[in-house]
PDB file of C-alpha atoms in Angstrom:
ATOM      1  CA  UNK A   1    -149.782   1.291  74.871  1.00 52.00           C
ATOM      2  CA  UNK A   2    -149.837  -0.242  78.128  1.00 53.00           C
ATOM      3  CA  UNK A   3    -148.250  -3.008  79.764  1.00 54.00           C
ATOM      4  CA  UNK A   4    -150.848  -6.010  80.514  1.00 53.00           C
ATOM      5  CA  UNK A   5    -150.870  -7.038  84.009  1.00 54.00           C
ATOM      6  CA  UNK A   6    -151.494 -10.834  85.331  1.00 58.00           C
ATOM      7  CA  UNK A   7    -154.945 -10.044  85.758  1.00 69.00           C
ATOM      8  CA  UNK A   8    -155.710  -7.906  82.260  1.00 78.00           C
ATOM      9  CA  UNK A   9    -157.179 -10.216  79.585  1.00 90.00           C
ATOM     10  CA  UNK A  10    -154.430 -10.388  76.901  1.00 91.00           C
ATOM     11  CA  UNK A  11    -154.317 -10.689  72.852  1.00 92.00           C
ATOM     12  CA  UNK A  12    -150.943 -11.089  70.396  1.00 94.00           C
ATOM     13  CA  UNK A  13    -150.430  -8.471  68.501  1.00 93.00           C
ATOM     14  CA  UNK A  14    -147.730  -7.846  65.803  1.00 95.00           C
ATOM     15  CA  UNK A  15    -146.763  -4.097  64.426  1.00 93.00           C
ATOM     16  CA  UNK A  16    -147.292  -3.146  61.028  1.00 94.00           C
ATOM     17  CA  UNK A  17    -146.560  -0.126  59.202  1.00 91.00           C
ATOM     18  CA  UNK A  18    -147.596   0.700  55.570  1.00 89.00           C
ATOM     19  CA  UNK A  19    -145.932   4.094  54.773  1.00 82.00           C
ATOM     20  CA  UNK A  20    -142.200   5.048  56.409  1.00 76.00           C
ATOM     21  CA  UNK A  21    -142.575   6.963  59.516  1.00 69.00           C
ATOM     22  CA  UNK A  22    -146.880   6.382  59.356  1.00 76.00           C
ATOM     23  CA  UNK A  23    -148.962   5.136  62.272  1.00 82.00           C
ATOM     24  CA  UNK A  24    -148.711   1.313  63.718  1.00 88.00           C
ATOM     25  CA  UNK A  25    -152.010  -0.932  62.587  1.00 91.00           C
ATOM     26  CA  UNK A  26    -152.235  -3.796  65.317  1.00 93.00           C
ATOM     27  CA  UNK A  27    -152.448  -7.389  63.440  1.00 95.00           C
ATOM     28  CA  UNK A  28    -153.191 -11.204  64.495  1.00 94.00           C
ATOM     29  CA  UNK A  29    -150.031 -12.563  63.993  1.00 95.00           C
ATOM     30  CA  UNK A  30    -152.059 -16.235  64.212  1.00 91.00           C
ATOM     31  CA  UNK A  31    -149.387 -17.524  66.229  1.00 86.00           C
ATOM     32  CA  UNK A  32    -147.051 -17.153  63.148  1.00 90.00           C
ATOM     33  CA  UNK A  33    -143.529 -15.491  63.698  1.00 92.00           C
ATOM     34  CA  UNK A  34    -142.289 -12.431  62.346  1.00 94.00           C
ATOM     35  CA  UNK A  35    -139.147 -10.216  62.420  1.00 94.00           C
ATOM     36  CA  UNK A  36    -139.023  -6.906  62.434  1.00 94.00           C
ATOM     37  CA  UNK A  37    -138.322  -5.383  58.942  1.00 94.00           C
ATOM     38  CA  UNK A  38    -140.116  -8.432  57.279  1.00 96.00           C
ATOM     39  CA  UNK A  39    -142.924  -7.824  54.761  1.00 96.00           C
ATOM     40  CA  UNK A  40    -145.889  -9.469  55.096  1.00 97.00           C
ATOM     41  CA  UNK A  41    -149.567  -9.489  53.338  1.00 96.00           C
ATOM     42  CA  UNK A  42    -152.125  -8.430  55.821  1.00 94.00           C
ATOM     43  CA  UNK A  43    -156.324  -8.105  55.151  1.00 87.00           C
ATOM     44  CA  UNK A  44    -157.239  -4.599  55.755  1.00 88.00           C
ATOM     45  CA  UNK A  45    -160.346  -2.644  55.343  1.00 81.00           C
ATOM     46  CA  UNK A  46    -159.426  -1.477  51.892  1.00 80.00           C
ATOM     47  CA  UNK A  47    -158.506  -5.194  51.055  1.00 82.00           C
ATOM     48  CA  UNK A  48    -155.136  -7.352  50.483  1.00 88.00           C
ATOM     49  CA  UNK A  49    -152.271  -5.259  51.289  1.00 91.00           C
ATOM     50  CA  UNK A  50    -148.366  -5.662  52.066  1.00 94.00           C
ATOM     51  CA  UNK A  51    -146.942  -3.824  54.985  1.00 94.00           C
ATOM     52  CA  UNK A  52    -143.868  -3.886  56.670  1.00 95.00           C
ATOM     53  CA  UNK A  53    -143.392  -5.097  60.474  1.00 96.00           C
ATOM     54  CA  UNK A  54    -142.209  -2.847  62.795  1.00 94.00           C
ATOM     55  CA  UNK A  55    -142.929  -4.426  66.323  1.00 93.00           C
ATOM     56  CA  UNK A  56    -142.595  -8.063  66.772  1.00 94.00           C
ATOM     57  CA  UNK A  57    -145.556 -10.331  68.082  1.00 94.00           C
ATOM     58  CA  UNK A  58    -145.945  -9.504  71.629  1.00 94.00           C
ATOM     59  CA  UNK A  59    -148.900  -9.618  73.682  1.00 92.00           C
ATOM     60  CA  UNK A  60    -150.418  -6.203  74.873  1.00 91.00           C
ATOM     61  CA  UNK A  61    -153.958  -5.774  77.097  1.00 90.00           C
ATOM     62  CA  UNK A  62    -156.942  -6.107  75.026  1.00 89.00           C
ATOM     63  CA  UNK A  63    -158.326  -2.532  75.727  1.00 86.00           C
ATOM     64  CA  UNK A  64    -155.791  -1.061  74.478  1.00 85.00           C
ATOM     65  CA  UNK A  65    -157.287  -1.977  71.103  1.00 85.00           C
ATOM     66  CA  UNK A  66    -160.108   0.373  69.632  1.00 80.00           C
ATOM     67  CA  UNK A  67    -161.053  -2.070  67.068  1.00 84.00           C
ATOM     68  CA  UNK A  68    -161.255  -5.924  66.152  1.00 89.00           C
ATOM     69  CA  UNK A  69    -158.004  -7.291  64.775  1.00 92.00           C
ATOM     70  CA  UNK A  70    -157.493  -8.256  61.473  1.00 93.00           C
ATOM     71  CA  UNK A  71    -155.077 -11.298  60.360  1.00 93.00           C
ATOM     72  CA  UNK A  72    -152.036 -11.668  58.776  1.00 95.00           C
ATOM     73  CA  UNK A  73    -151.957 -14.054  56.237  1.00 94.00           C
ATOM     74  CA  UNK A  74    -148.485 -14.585  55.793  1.00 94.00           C
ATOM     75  CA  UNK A  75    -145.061 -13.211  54.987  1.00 96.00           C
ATOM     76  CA  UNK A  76    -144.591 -11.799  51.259  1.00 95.00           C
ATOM     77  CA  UNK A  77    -142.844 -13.605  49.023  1.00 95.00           C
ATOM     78  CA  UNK A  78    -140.074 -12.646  46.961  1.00 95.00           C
ATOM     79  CA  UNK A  79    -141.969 -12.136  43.716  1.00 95.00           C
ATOM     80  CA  UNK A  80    -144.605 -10.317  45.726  1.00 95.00           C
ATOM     81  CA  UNK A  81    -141.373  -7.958  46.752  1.00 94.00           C
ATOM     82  CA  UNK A  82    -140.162  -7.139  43.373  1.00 95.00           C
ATOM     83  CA  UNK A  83    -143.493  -6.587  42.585  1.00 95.00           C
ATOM     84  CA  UNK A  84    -144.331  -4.105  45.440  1.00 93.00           C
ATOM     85  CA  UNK A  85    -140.988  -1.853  44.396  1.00 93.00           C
ATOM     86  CA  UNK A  86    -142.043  -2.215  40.809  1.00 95.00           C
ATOM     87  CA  UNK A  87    -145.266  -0.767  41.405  1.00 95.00           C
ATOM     88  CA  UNK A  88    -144.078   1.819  43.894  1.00 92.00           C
ATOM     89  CA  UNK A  89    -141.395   3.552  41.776  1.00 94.00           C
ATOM     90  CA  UNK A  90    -144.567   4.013  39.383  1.00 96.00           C
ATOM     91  CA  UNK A  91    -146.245   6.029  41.355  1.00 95.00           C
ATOM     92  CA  UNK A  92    -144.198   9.291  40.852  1.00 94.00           C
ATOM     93  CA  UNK A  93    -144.922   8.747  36.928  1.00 96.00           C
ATOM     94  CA  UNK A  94    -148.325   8.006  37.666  1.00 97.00           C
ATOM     95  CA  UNK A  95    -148.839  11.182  39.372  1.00 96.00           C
ATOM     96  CA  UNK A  96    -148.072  13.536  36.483  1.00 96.00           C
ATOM     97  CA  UNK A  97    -149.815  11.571  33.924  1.00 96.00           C
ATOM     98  CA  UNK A  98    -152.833  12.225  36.398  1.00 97.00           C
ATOM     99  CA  UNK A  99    -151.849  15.908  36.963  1.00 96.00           C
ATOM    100  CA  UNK A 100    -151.873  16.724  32.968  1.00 96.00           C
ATOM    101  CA  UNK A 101    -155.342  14.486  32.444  1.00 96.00           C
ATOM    102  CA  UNK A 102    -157.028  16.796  35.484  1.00 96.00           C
ATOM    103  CA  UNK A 103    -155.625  19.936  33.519  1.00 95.00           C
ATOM    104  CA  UNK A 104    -157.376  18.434  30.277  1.00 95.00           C
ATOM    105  CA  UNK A 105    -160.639  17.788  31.925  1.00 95.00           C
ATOM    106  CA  UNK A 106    -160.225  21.256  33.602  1.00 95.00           C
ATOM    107  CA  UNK A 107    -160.811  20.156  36.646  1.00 96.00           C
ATOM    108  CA  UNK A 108    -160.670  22.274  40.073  1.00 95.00           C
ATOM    109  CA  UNK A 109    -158.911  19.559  42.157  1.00 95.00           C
ATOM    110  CA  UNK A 110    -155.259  19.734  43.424  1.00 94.00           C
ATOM    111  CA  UNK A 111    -153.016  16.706  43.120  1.00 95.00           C
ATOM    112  CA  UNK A 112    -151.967  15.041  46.559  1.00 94.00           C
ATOM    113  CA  UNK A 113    -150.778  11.909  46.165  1.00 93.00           C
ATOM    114  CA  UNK A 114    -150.901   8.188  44.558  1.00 95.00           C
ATOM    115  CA  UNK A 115    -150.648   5.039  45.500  1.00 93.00           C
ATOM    116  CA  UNK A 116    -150.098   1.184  44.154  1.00 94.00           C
ATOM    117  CA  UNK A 117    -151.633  -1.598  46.028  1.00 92.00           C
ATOM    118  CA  UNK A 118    -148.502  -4.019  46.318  1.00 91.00           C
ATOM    119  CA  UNK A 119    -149.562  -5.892  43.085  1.00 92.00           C
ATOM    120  CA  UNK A 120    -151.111  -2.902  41.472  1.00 93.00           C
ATOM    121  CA  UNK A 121    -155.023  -3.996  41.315  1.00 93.00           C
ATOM    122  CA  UNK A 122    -155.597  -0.864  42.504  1.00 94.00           C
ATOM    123  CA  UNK A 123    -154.034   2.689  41.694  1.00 96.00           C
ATOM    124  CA  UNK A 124    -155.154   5.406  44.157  1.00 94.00           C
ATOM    125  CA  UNK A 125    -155.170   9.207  43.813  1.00 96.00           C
ATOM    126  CA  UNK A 126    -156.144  11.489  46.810  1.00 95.00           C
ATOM    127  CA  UNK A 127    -156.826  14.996  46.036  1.00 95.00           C
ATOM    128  CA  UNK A 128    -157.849  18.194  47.789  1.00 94.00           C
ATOM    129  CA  UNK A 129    -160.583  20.353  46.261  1.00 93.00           C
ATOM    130  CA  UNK A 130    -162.813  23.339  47.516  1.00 90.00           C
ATOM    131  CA  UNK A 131    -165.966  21.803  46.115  1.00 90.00           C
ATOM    132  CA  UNK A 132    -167.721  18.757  45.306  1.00 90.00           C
ATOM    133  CA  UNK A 133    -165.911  17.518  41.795  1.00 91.00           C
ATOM    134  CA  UNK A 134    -167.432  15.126  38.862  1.00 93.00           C
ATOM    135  CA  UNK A 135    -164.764  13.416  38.063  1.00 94.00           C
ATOM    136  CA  UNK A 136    -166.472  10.313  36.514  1.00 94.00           C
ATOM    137  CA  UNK A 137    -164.788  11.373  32.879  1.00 95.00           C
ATOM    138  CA  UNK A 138    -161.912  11.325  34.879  1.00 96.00           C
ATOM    139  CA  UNK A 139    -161.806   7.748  36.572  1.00 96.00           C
ATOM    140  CA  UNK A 140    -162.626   6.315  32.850  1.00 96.00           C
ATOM    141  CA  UNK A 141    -160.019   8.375  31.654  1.00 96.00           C
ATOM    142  CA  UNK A 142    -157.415   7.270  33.942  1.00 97.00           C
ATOM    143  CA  UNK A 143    -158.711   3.688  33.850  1.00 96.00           C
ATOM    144  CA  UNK A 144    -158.199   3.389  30.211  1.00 96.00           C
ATOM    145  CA  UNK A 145    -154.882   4.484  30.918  1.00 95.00           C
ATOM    146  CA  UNK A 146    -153.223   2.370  33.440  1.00 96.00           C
ATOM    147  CA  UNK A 147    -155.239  -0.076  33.016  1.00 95.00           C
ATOM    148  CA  UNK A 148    -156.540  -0.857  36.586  1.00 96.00           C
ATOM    149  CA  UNK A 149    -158.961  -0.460  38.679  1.00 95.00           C
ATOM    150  CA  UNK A 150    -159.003   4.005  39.850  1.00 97.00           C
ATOM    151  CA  UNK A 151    -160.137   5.566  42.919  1.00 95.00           C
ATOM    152  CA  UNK A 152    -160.068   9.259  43.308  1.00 96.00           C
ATOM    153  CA  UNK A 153    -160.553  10.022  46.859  1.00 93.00           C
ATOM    154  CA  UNK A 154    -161.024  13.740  48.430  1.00 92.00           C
ATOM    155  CA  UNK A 155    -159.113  14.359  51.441  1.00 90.00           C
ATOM    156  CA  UNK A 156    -159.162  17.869  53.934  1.00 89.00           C
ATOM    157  CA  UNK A 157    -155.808  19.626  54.803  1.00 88.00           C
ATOM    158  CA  UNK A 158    -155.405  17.347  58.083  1.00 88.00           C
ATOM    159  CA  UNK A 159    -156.050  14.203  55.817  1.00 85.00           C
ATOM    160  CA  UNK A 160    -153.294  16.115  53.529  1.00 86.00           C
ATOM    161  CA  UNK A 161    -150.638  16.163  56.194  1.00 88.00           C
ATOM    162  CA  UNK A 162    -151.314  12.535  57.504  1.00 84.00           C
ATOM    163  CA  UNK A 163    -150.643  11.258  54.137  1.00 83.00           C
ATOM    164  CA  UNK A 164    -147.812  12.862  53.293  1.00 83.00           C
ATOM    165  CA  UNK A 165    -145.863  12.796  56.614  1.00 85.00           C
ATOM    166  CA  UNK A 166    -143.672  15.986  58.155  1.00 88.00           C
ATOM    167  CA  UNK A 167    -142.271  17.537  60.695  1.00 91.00           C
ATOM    168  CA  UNK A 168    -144.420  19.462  63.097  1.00 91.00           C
ATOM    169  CA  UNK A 169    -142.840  22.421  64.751  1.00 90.00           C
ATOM    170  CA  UNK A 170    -141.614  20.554  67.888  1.00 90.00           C
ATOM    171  CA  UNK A 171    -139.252  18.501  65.926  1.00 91.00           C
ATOM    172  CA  UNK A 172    -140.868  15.428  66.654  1.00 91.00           C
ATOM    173  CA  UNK A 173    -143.086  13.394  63.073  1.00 89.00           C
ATOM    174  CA  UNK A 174    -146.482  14.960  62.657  1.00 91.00           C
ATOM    175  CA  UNK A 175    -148.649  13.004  65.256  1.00 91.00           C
ATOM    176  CA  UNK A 176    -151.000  12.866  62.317  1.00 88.00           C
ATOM    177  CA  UNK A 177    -149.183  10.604  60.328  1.00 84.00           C
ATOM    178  CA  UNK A 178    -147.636   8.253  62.904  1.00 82.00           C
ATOM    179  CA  UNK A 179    -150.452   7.441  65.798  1.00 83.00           C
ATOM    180  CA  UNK A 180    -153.463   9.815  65.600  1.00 82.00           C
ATOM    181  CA  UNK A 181    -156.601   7.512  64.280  1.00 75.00           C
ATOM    182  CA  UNK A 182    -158.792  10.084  64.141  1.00 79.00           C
ATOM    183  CA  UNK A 183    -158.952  13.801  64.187  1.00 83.00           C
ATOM    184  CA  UNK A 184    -160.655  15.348  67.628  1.00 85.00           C
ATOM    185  CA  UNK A 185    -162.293  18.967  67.580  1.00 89.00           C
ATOM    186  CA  UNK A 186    -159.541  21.488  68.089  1.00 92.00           C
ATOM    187  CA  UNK A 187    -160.756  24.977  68.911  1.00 91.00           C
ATOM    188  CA  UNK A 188    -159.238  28.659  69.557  1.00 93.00           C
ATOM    189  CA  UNK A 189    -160.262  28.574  73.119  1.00 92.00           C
ATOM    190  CA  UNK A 190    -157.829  25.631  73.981  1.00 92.00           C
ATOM    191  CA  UNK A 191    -154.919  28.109  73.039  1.00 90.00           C
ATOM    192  CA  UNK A 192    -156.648  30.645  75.198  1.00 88.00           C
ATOM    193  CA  UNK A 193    -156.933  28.469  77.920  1.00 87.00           C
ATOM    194  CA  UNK A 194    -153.234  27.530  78.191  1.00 88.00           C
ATOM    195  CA  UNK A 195    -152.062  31.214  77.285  1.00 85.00           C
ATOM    196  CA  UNK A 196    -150.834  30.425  74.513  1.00 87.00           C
ATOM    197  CA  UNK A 197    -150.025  33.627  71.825  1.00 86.00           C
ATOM    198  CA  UNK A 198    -153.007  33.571  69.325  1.00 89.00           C
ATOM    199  CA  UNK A 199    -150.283  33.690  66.884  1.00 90.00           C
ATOM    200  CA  UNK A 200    -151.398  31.801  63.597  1.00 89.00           C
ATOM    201  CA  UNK A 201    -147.942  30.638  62.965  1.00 87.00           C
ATOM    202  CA  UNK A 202    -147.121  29.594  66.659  1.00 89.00           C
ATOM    203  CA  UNK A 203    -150.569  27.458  66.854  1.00 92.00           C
ATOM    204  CA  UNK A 204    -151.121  26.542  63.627  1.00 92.00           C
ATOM    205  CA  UNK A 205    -149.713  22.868  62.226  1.00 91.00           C
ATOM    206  CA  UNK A 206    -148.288  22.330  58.663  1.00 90.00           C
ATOM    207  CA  UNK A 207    -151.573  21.816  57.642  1.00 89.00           C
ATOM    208  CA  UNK A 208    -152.682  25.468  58.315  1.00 90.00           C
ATOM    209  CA  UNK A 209    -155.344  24.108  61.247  1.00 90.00           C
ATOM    210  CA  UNK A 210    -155.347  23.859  64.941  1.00 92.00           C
ATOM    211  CA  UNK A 211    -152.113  22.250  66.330  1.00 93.00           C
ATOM    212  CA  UNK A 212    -154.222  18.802  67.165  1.00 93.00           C
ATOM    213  CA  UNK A 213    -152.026  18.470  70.353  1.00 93.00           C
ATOM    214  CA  UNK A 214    -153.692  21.262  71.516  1.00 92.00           C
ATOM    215  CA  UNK A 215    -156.111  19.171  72.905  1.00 92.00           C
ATOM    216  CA  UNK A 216    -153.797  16.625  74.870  1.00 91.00           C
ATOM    217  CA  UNK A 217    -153.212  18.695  78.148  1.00 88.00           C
ATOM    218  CA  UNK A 218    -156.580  20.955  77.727  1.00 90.00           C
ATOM    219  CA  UNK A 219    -158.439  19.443  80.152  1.00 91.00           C
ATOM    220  CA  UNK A 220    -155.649  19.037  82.669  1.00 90.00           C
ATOM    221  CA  UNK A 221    -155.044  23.125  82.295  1.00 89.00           C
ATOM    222  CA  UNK A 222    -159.111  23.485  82.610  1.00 89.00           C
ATOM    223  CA  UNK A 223    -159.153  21.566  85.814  1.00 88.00           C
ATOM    224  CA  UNK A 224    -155.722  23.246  87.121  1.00 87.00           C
ATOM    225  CA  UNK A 225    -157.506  26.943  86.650  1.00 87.00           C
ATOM    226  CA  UNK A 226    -159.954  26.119  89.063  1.00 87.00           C
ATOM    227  CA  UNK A 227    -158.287  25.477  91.922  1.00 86.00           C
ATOM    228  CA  UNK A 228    -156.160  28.330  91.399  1.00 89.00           C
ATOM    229  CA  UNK A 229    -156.854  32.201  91.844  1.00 89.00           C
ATOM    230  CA  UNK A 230    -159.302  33.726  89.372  1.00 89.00           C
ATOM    231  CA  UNK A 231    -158.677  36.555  86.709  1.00 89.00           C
ATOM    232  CA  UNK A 232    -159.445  39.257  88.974  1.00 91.00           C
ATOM    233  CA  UNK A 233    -159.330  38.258  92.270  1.00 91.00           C
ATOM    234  CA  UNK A 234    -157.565  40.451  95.397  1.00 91.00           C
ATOM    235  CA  UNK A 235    -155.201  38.590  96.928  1.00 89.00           C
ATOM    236  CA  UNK A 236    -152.804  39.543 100.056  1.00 88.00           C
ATOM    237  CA  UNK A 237    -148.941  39.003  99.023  1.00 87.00           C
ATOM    238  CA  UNK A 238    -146.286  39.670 100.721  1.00 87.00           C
ATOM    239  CA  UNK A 239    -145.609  42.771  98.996  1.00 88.00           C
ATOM    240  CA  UNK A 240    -149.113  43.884  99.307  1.00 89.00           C
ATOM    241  CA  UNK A 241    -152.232  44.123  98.262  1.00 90.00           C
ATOM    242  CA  UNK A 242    -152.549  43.465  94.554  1.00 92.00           C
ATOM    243  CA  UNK A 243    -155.395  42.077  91.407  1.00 93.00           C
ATOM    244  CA  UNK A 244    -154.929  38.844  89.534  1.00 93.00           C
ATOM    245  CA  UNK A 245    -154.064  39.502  85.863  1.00 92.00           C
ATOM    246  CA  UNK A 246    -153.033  36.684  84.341  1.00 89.00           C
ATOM    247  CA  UNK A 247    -152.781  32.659  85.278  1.00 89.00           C
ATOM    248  CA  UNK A 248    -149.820  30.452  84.310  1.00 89.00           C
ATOM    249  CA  UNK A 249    -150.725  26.694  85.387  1.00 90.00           C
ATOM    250  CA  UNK A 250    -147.055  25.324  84.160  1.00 87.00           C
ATOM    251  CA  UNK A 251    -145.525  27.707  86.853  1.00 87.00           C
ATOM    252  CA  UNK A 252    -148.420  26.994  89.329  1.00 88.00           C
ATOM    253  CA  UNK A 253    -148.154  30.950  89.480  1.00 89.00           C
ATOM    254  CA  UNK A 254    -150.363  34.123  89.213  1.00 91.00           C
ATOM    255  CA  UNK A 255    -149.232  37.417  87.915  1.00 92.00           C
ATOM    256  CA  UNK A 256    -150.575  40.165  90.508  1.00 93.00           C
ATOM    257  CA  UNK A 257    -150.316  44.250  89.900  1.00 93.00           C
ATOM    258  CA  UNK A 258    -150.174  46.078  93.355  1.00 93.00           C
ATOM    259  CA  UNK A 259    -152.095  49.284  94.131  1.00 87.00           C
ATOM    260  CA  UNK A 260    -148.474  50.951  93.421  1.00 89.00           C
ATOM    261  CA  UNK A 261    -149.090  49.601  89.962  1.00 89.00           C
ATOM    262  CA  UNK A 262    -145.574  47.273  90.141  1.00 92.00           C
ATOM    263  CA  UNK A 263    -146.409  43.877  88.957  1.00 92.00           C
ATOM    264  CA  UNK A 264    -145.133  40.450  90.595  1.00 92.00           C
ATOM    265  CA  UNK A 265    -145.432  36.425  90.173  1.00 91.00           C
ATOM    266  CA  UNK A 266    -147.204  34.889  92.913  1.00 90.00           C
ATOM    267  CA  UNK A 267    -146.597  31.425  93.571  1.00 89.00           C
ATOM    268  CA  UNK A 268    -150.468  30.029  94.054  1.00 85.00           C
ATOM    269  CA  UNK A 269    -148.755  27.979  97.146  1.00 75.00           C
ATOM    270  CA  UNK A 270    -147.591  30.829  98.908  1.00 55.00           C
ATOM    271  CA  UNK A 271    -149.303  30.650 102.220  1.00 42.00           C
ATOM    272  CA  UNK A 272    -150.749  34.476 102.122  1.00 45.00           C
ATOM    273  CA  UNK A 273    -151.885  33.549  98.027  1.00 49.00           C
ATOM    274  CA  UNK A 274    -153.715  30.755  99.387  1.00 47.00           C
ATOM    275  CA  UNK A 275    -155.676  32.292 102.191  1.00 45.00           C
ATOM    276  CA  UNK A 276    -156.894  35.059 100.123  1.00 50.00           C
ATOM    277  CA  UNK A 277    -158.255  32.500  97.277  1.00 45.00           C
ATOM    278  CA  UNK A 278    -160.943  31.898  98.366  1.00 44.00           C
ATOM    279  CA  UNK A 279    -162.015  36.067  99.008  1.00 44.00           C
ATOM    280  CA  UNK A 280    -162.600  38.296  96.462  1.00 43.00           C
TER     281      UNK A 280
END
């Protein structure tokens, strides 16, 4: 998010977060005031929902929104509260009752998650599944029993991890879950490109796929490459005469074996490294 300047057009904007530790939605405060840590009822895509406000009202630069803001209609009230926490410690409970009807209706789906709209008109379940499922017997089924209106929606293994929440292998909350809006193409030759070990476990997120920050510094390490030495290129060092076998942009070096077969780091600034770029 970046700072508006005097001559950026400017909106109001208030923080709102509907899951701990999940991404920020942007909301029209409508000139009301909010604190941070106060609930409030918002209008969302999906409909009326509660959230909880993690950034105050403050104004930010209008492109730094990627969609039209939605209002907030006003703070919850207490009643609204209880109800919210009555609803949510259901959802554990409403879980396995969903788990054992699936097993019933022998189902191939696999349990994710579900979820309580604050005043429980709507009980969610998100599932993973290799195939297309009919679960119409199921929605009636569950319907009948909680009495409210069901969705069953199918999520993939990134939709998975962005639901439930995590910790990716940096240390840091999965990007997923707390800022990522949507999921970019992430492909092997990104890890190739940055020399990174094609090591499934070293490249791979909790969700089995691509690391998605993979992508962040791609093109920076595309455009680096080409101004540096190519795989195979002769270049003069000061140790001699030698072939480019490998590239590592964070170092702004080349590995180089000389005709002796010894192999040394090159720094791609080293006067004699940079006359003989362009050869070869």
């Amino acid at each position: 998010m970046s700072l508006a300047t005097s001559t950026e057009k400017t909106v109001l904007i208030v923080g709102i977060r509907f899951r701990p530790a999940g991404r920020i939605y942007y909301f029209d405060p409508q000139e009301q005031t909010f604190n941070t840590g106060q609930y409030v009822i918002v209008e969302t895509v999906r409909g009326i929902e509660a959230g909880r406000v993690v950034i105050a009202p403050k104004k930010i630069a209008e492109s730094d929104l990627s969609d039209p803001l939605k209002p907030v209609m006003r703070l919850a009230t207490e009643d609204e509260l209880r109800m919210m926490l009555s609803f949510k410690s259901k959802e554990k409970e409403a879980l396995m009752r969903c788990a054992e009807r699936i097993q019933q209706h022998s189902l191939p789906m696999k349990l994710v998650e579900s979820e309580y709209t604050f005043d429980g008109s709507r009980l969610t379940f998100y599932f993973t599944a290799d195939e297309r499922v009919d679960f119409r017997a199921l929605v009636r089924d569950l319907a009948a029993t909680f009495r409210t209106r069901i969705e069953l929606r199918q999520i993939g293994a990134r939709d998975q991890a962005k639901l439930q929440g995590g910790i990716g292998i940096c240390g840091k909350t999965l990007c997923c879950s707390s800022w990522i809006k949507e999921f970019g193409i992430v492909s092997i030759k990104m890890a190739k490109e940055q020399g990174l070990p094609l090591n499934p476990s070293k490249i791979s997120g909790v969700c089995g796929r691509l690391l998605c920050c993979l992508s962040y510094e791609n093109d920076n390490y595309v455009q680096a490459k080409r101004q540096m030495p190519q795989l195979g290129a002769m270049l003069t060092t000061p140790s001699g005469i030698g072939k480019v076998i490998s590239v590592n942009v964070p170092q702004n070096s080349v590995e180089v074996m000389l005709e002796s077969g010894a192999t040394i780091q090159v720094p791609v600034d080293d006067e004699k490294a940079q006359k003989s770029c362009g050869s070869g």
